[in-house]
Amino acid sequence: MGSTLVEIPYAFAVGLAFSVVFYPIVGVPSISTGLLYWISVSLFVLVETFLGQFLVYASPTLELATIAGVLINSFFLLFSGFNPPAASIPGVYKWCYYISPHRFVLSVLVALLFGDCSEELTPSTPFMTSDRPIGCHTLENAPLALGEITVKGYIDKVYNFKYEDIWTHFICTLCYIVALRVLALFSLRFLTYQKR
């Protein structure tokens, strides 16, 4: 319990330090969106921290836990829906996309920045002179097969990062945190590598 509680303020402090520097650089002025961005980054730091703790508790050596962590993170990052995009992942590998915790966090972060648009598809004014959200701007140099499409429409169609799914993805991230804590608890209770 103590190893769980001690990580929470640290993760939120690290998430805040990152968000305070990064978020204004992106140029999105909304405080409420910035707050959600910070919480999402902080929850991702917690997922990674608790995954590392679980692997350390479940592995006989630190080296094995490190290698397992690299492999698991590489696997999850590969199937997070960015590269290859979610729409391009073959059907046989879709299950990898659905179980990736990185997918949920990446979807929230991208949707917060680029998916907020309640307007219909209309030609946009130039980016720098418009007060419309980034998601409402027409995507320039889009593939011809897509035609005229907004930034929001593009990330919805190609990457499957939908603004409407933000709260569902927050809940999924919290479920991953709880699941990793339970797995770590079982590892501490039932696994031992001491020789007697």
C-alpha atoms as a PDB file:
ATOM      1  CA  MET A   1       0.000   0.000   0.000  1.00  0.00           C
ATOM      2  CA  GLY A   2       2.822   2.369   0.851  1.00  0.00           C
ATOM      3  CA  SER A   3       4.561   1.852  -2.481  1.00  0.00           C
ATOM      4  CA  THR A   4       1.305   2.798  -4.194  1.00  0.00           C
ATOM      5  CA  LEU A   5       0.585   5.945  -2.218  1.00  0.00           C
ATOM      6  CA  VAL A   6       4.108   7.320  -2.369  1.00  0.00           C
ATOM      7  CA  GLU A   7       4.115   7.238  -6.178  1.00  0.00           C
ATOM      8  CA  ILE A   8       0.915   9.242  -6.685  1.00  0.00           C
ATOM      9  CA  PRO A   9       2.171  12.734  -5.692  1.00  0.00           C
ATOM     10  CA  TYR A  10       5.448  12.078  -7.508  1.00  0.00           C
ATOM     11  CA  ALA A  11       3.621  11.071 -10.721  1.00  0.00           C
ATOM     12  CA  PHE A  12       1.358  14.107 -10.610  1.00  0.00           C
ATOM     13  CA  ALA A  13       4.316  16.419  -9.927  1.00  0.00           C
ATOM     14  CA  VAL A  14       6.233  14.970 -12.883  1.00  0.00           C
ATOM     15  CA  GLY A  15       3.118  15.231 -15.068  1.00  0.00           C
ATOM     16  CA  LEU A  16       2.668  18.850 -14.009  1.00  0.00           C
ATOM     17  CA  ALA A  17       6.307  19.710 -14.746  1.00  0.00           C
ATOM     18  CA  PHE A  18       5.962  18.206 -18.225  1.00  0.00           C
ATOM     19  CA  SER A  19       2.569  19.771 -18.937  1.00  0.00           C
ATOM     20  CA  VAL A  20       3.541  23.256 -17.769  1.00  0.00           C
ATOM     21  CA  VAL A  21       6.443  23.298 -20.214  1.00  0.00           C
ATOM     22  CA  PHE A  22       4.892  21.378 -23.112  1.00  0.00           C
ATOM     23  CA  TYR A  23       1.294  22.556 -23.207  1.00  0.00           C
ATOM     24  CA  PRO A  24       1.911  26.282 -23.858  1.00  0.00           C
ATOM     25  CA  ILE A  25       4.404  25.380 -26.598  1.00  0.00           C
ATOM     26  CA  VAL A  26       1.618  23.585 -28.458  1.00  0.00           C
ATOM     27  CA  GLY A  27      -0.394  26.806 -28.302  1.00  0.00           C
ATOM     28  CA  VAL A  28      -3.677  25.601 -26.868  1.00  0.00           C
ATOM     29  CA  PRO A  29      -4.864  28.239 -24.403  1.00  0.00           C
ATOM     30  CA  SER A  30      -7.742  26.448 -22.634  1.00  0.00           C
ATOM     31  CA  ILE A  31      -7.112  25.893 -18.928  1.00  0.00           C
ATOM     32  CA  SER A  32      -9.663  23.073 -18.647  1.00  0.00           C
ATOM     33  CA  THR A  33      -8.075  21.186 -21.536  1.00  0.00           C
ATOM     34  CA  GLY A  34      -4.665  21.770 -19.972  1.00  0.00           C
ATOM     35  CA  LEU A  35      -5.907  20.301 -16.698  1.00  0.00           C
ATOM     36  CA  LEU A  36      -7.197  17.181 -18.453  1.00  0.00           C
ATOM     37  CA  TYR A  37      -3.920  16.938 -20.349  1.00  0.00           C
ATOM     38  CA  TRP A  38      -1.969  17.064 -17.071  1.00  0.00           C
ATOM     39  CA  ILE A  39      -4.168  14.413 -15.455  1.00  0.00           C
ATOM     40  CA  SER A  40      -3.798  12.138 -18.479  1.00  0.00           C
ATOM     41  CA  VAL A  41      -0.004  12.470 -18.540  1.00  0.00           C
ATOM     42  CA  SER A  42       0.108  11.845 -14.786  1.00  0.00           C
ATOM     43  CA  LEU A  43      -2.041   8.724 -15.072  1.00  0.00           C
ATOM     44  CA  PHE A  44       0.266   7.435 -17.796  1.00  0.00           C
ATOM     45  CA  VAL A  45       3.266   7.990 -15.523  1.00  0.00           C
ATOM     46  CA  LEU A  46       1.426   5.952 -12.875  1.00  0.00           C
ATOM     47  CA  VAL A  47       0.706   3.147 -15.360  1.00  0.00           C
ATOM     48  CA  GLU A  48       4.372   2.966 -16.317  1.00  0.00           C
ATOM     49  CA  THR A  49       5.518   3.155 -12.684  1.00  0.00           C
ATOM     50  CA  PHE A  50       3.160   0.419 -11.537  1.00  0.00           C
ATOM     51  CA  LEU A  51       4.050  -1.747 -14.539  1.00  0.00           C
ATOM     52  CA  GLY A  52       7.694  -1.438 -13.534  1.00  0.00           C
ATOM     53  CA  GLN A  53       6.915  -2.305  -9.920  1.00  0.00           C
ATOM     54  CA  PHE A  54       4.903  -5.333 -10.984  1.00  0.00           C
ATOM     55  CA  LEU A  55       7.712  -6.582 -13.211  1.00  0.00           C
ATOM     56  CA  VAL A  56      10.279  -6.126 -10.431  1.00  0.00           C
ATOM     57  CA  TYR A  57       8.092  -8.053  -7.978  1.00  0.00           C
ATOM     58  CA  ALA A  58       7.345 -10.814 -10.502  1.00  0.00           C
ATOM     59  CA  SER A  59      10.898 -11.292 -11.841  1.00  0.00           C
ATOM     60  CA  PRO A  60      13.767 -13.109 -10.158  1.00  0.00           C
ATOM     61  CA  THR A  61      16.315 -10.438 -11.156  1.00  0.00           C
ATOM     62  CA  LEU A  62      16.310  -6.750 -11.910  1.00  0.00           C
ATOM     63  CA  GLU A  63      17.875  -7.384 -15.310  1.00  0.00           C
ATOM     64  CA  LEU A  64      15.037  -9.691 -16.335  1.00  0.00           C
ATOM     65  CA  ALA A  65      12.467  -7.130 -15.167  1.00  0.00           C
ATOM     66  CA  THR A  66      14.222  -4.437 -17.219  1.00  0.00           C
ATOM     67  CA  ILE A  67      14.254  -6.535 -20.381  1.00  0.00           C
ATOM     68  CA  ALA A  68      10.616  -7.550 -19.876  1.00  0.00           C
ATOM     69  CA  GLY A  69       9.667  -3.892 -19.381  1.00  0.00           C
ATOM     70  CA  VAL A  70      11.372  -2.858 -22.610  1.00  0.00           C
ATOM     71  CA  LEU A  71       9.694  -5.667 -24.552  1.00  0.00           C
ATOM     72  CA  ILE A  72       6.245  -5.001 -23.102  1.00  0.00           C
ATOM     73  CA  ASN A  73       6.481  -1.249 -23.694  1.00  0.00           C
ATOM     74  CA  SER A  74       7.734  -1.782 -27.253  1.00  0.00           C
ATOM     75  CA  PHE A  75       4.839  -4.133 -27.943  1.00  0.00           C
ATOM     76  CA  PHE A  76       2.232  -1.777 -26.491  1.00  0.00           C
ATOM     77  CA  LEU A  77       3.702   1.270 -28.229  1.00  0.00           C
ATOM     78  CA  LEU A  78       3.763  -0.529 -31.572  1.00  0.00           C
ATOM     79  CA  PHE A  79       0.038  -1.244 -31.301  1.00  0.00           C
ATOM     80  CA  SER A  80      -1.034   2.069 -29.762  1.00  0.00           C
ATOM     81  CA  GLY A  81      -2.720   3.152 -32.988  1.00  0.00           C
ATOM     82  CA  PHE A  82      -0.270   5.814 -34.128  1.00  0.00           C
ATOM     83  CA  ASN A  83       2.235   4.009 -36.326  1.00  0.00           C
ATOM     84  CA  PRO A  84       0.761   1.976 -37.879  1.00  0.00           C
ATOM     85  CA  PRO A  85      -2.509   3.916 -37.647  1.00  0.00           C
ATOM     86  CA  ALA A  86      -5.441   2.086 -36.068  1.00  0.00           C
ATOM     87  CA  ALA A  87      -7.221   1.887 -39.427  1.00  0.00           C
ATOM     88  CA  SER A  88      -4.193   0.115 -40.963  1.00  0.00           C
ATOM     89  CA  ILE A  89      -3.650  -2.557 -38.304  1.00  0.00           C
ATOM     90  CA  PRO A  90      -4.525  -5.950 -39.810  1.00  0.00           C
ATOM     91  CA  GLY A  91      -7.567  -7.668 -38.313  1.00  0.00           C
ATOM     92  CA  VAL A  92      -5.477 -10.504 -36.929  1.00  0.00           C
ATOM     93  CA  TYR A  93      -3.555  -8.012 -34.739  1.00  0.00           C
ATOM     94  CA  LYS A  94      -6.503  -5.843 -33.651  1.00  0.00           C
ATOM     95  CA  TRP A  95      -6.548  -7.542 -30.247  1.00  0.00           C
ATOM     96  CA  CYS A  96      -3.071  -6.104 -29.630  1.00  0.00           C
ATOM     97  CA  TYR A  97      -4.473  -2.653 -30.331  1.00  0.00           C
ATOM     98  CA  TYR A  98      -7.403  -3.175 -27.976  1.00  0.00           C
ATOM     99  CA  ILE A  99      -5.275  -4.278 -24.992  1.00  0.00           C
ATOM    100  CA  SER A 100      -2.593  -1.598 -25.289  1.00  0.00           C
ATOM    101  CA  PRO A 101      -2.721   0.878 -22.365  1.00  0.00           C
ATOM    102  CA  HIS A 102      -0.687   3.312 -24.474  1.00  0.00           C
ATOM    103  CA  ARG A 103      -3.600   3.485 -26.904  1.00  0.00           C
ATOM    104  CA  PHE A 104      -5.925   4.915 -24.278  1.00  0.00           C
ATOM    105  CA  VAL A 105      -3.535   7.614 -23.102  1.00  0.00           C
ATOM    106  CA  LEU A 106      -2.421   8.559 -26.622  1.00  0.00           C
ATOM    107  CA  SER A 107      -6.039   8.778 -27.718  1.00  0.00           C
ATOM    108  CA  VAL A 108      -6.886  11.130 -24.850  1.00  0.00           C
ATOM    109  CA  LEU A 109      -3.861  13.361 -25.471  1.00  0.00           C
ATOM    110  CA  VAL A 110      -4.409  13.633 -29.232  1.00  0.00           C
ATOM    111  CA  ALA A 111      -8.173  14.072 -28.912  1.00  0.00           C
ATOM    112  CA  LEU A 112      -7.724  16.855 -26.360  1.00  0.00           C
ATOM    113  CA  LEU A 113      -5.390  18.762 -28.666  1.00  0.00           C
ATOM    114  CA  PHE A 114      -6.807  18.044 -32.112  1.00  0.00           C
ATOM    115  CA  GLY A 115     -10.228  16.418 -31.726  1.00  0.00           C
ATOM    116  CA  ASP A 116     -12.321  19.175 -30.191  1.00  0.00           C
ATOM    117  CA  CYS A 117     -14.643  20.481 -32.897  1.00  0.00           C
ATOM    118  CA  SER A 118     -18.406  20.685 -32.793  1.00  0.00           C
ATOM    119  CA  GLU A 119     -18.734  22.362 -36.211  1.00  0.00           C
ATOM    120  CA  GLU A 120     -19.582  20.707 -39.511  1.00  0.00           C
ATOM    121  CA  LEU A 121     -16.975  20.398 -42.284  1.00  0.00           C
ATOM    122  CA  THR A 122     -16.510  23.846 -43.797  1.00  0.00           C
ATOM    123  CA  PRO A 123     -13.488  25.450 -45.400  1.00  0.00           C
ATOM    124  CA  SER A 124     -11.424  26.948 -42.614  1.00  0.00           C
ATOM    125  CA  THR A 125      -9.781  30.307 -42.331  1.00  0.00           C
ATOM    126  CA  PRO A 126      -5.973  30.265 -42.184  1.00  0.00           C
ATOM    127  CA  PHE A 127      -4.638  28.615 -39.045  1.00  0.00           C
ATOM    128  CA  MET A 128      -2.853  31.583 -37.511  1.00  0.00           C
ATOM    129  CA  THR A 129      -5.774  34.004 -37.912  1.00  0.00           C
ATOM    130  CA  SER A 130      -8.559  31.741 -36.761  1.00  0.00           C
ATOM    131  CA  ASP A 131      -9.950  31.531 -33.265  1.00  0.00           C
ATOM    132  CA  ARG A 132     -11.588  28.189 -34.027  1.00  0.00           C
ATOM    133  CA  PRO A 133     -10.260  25.057 -32.310  1.00  0.00           C
ATOM    134  CA  ILE A 134      -7.464  23.234 -34.129  1.00  0.00           C
ATOM    135  CA  GLY A 135      -9.774  20.294 -34.818  1.00  0.00           C
ATOM    136  CA  CYS A 136     -12.088  22.510 -36.894  1.00  0.00           C
ATOM    137  CA  HIS A 137      -9.404  23.538 -39.373  1.00  0.00           C
ATOM    138  CA  THR A 138      -9.326  21.932 -42.779  1.00  0.00           C
ATOM    139  CA  LEU A 139      -6.415  19.536 -43.105  1.00  0.00           C
ATOM    140  CA  GLU A 140      -4.112  20.744 -45.851  1.00  0.00           C
ATOM    141  CA  ASN A 141      -2.348  18.320 -48.205  1.00  0.00           C
ATOM    142  CA  ALA A 142      -4.544  15.427 -47.103  1.00  0.00           C
ATOM    143  CA  PRO A 143      -4.544  12.288 -49.263  1.00  0.00           C
ATOM    144  CA  LEU A 144      -6.882  12.644 -52.244  1.00  0.00           C
ATOM    145  CA  ALA A 145      -8.878   9.613 -51.127  1.00  0.00           C
ATOM    146  CA  LEU A 146      -9.987  11.542 -48.039  1.00  0.00           C
ATOM    147  CA  GLY A 147     -11.015  14.687 -49.873  1.00  0.00           C
ATOM    148  CA  GLU A 148     -11.599  17.845 -47.866  1.00  0.00           C
ATOM    149  CA  ILE A 149     -11.488  16.845 -44.221  1.00  0.00           C
ATOM    150  CA  THR A 150     -11.012  18.592 -40.896  1.00  0.00           C
ATOM    151  CA  VAL A 151      -8.200  17.745 -38.506  1.00  0.00           C
ATOM    152  CA  LYS A 152     -10.779  16.152 -36.191  1.00  0.00           C
ATOM    153  CA  GLY A 153     -12.212  14.090 -39.044  1.00  0.00           C
ATOM    154  CA  TYR A 154      -8.742  12.915 -40.000  1.00  0.00           C
ATOM    155  CA  ILE A 155      -7.733  11.734 -36.543  1.00  0.00           C
ATOM    156  CA  ASP A 156     -11.155  10.094 -36.127  1.00  0.00           C
ATOM    157  CA  LYS A 157     -10.954   8.232 -39.425  1.00  0.00           C
ATOM    158  CA  VAL A 158      -7.270   7.303 -39.633  1.00  0.00           C
ATOM    159  CA  TYR A 159      -6.148   6.989 -36.013  1.00  0.00           C
ATOM    160  CA  ASN A 160      -9.493   6.277 -34.319  1.00  0.00           C
ATOM    161  CA  PHE A 161      -8.776   8.962 -31.694  1.00  0.00           C
ATOM    162  CA  LYS A 162     -12.257  10.260 -30.924  1.00  0.00           C
ATOM    163  CA  TYR A 163     -12.968  13.219 -28.662  1.00  0.00           C
ATOM    164  CA  GLU A 164     -16.187  11.550 -27.512  1.00  0.00           C
ATOM    165  CA  ASP A 165     -14.199   8.625 -26.041  1.00  0.00           C
ATOM    166  CA  ILE A 166     -12.049  10.691 -23.669  1.00  0.00           C
ATOM    167  CA  TRP A 167     -13.903   9.736 -20.488  1.00  0.00           C
ATOM    168  CA  THR A 168     -14.075   6.066 -21.460  1.00  0.00           C
ATOM    169  CA  HIS A 169     -10.333   6.081 -22.035  1.00  0.00           C
ATOM    170  CA  PHE A 170      -9.712   7.769 -18.679  1.00  0.00           C
ATOM    171  CA  ILE A 171     -11.675   4.960 -17.015  1.00  0.00           C
ATOM    172  CA  CYS A 172      -9.721   2.318 -18.967  1.00  0.00           C
ATOM    173  CA  THR A 173      -6.445   3.904 -17.830  1.00  0.00           C
ATOM    174  CA  LEU A 174      -7.639   3.815 -14.218  1.00  0.00           C
ATOM    175  CA  CYS A 175      -8.590   0.143 -14.677  1.00  0.00           C
ATOM    176  CA  TYR A 176      -5.052  -0.594 -15.891  1.00  0.00           C
ATOM    177  CA  ILE A 177      -3.662   1.109 -12.789  1.00  0.00           C
ATOM    178  CA  VAL A 178      -5.863  -1.004 -10.502  1.00  0.00           C
ATOM    179  CA  ALA A 179      -5.064  -4.207 -12.420  1.00  0.00           C
ATOM    180  CA  LEU A 180      -1.313  -3.576 -12.206  1.00  0.00           C
ATOM    181  CA  ARG A 181      -1.559  -2.943  -8.452  1.00  0.00           C
ATOM    182  CA  VAL A 182      -3.503  -6.198  -7.970  1.00  0.00           C
ATOM    183  CA  LEU A 183      -0.960  -8.132 -10.058  1.00  0.00           C
ATOM    184  CA  ALA A 184       1.871  -6.593  -8.034  1.00  0.00           C
ATOM    185  CA  LEU A 185       0.111  -7.593  -4.807  1.00  0.00           C
ATOM    186  CA  PHE A 186      -0.288 -11.179  -5.997  1.00  0.00           C
ATOM    187  CA  SER A 187       3.347 -11.228  -7.088  1.00  0.00           C
ATOM    188  CA  LEU A 188       4.489 -10.085  -3.660  1.00  0.00           C
ATOM    189  CA  ARG A 189       2.256 -12.604  -1.934  1.00  0.00           C
ATOM    190  CA  PHE A 190       2.746 -15.728  -4.028  1.00  0.00           C
ATOM    191  CA  LEU A 191       6.084 -15.433  -5.848  1.00  0.00           C
ATOM    192  CA  THR A 192       9.376 -15.940  -4.107  1.00  0.00           C
ATOM    193  CA  TYR A 193      12.756 -16.573  -5.661  1.00  0.00           C
ATOM    194  CA  GLN A 194      14.706 -17.157  -2.479  1.00  0.00           C
ATOM    195  CA  LYS A 195      16.556 -20.435  -2.208  1.00  0.00           C
ATOM    196  CA  ARG A 196      16.164 -22.260   1.088  1.00  0.00           C
END
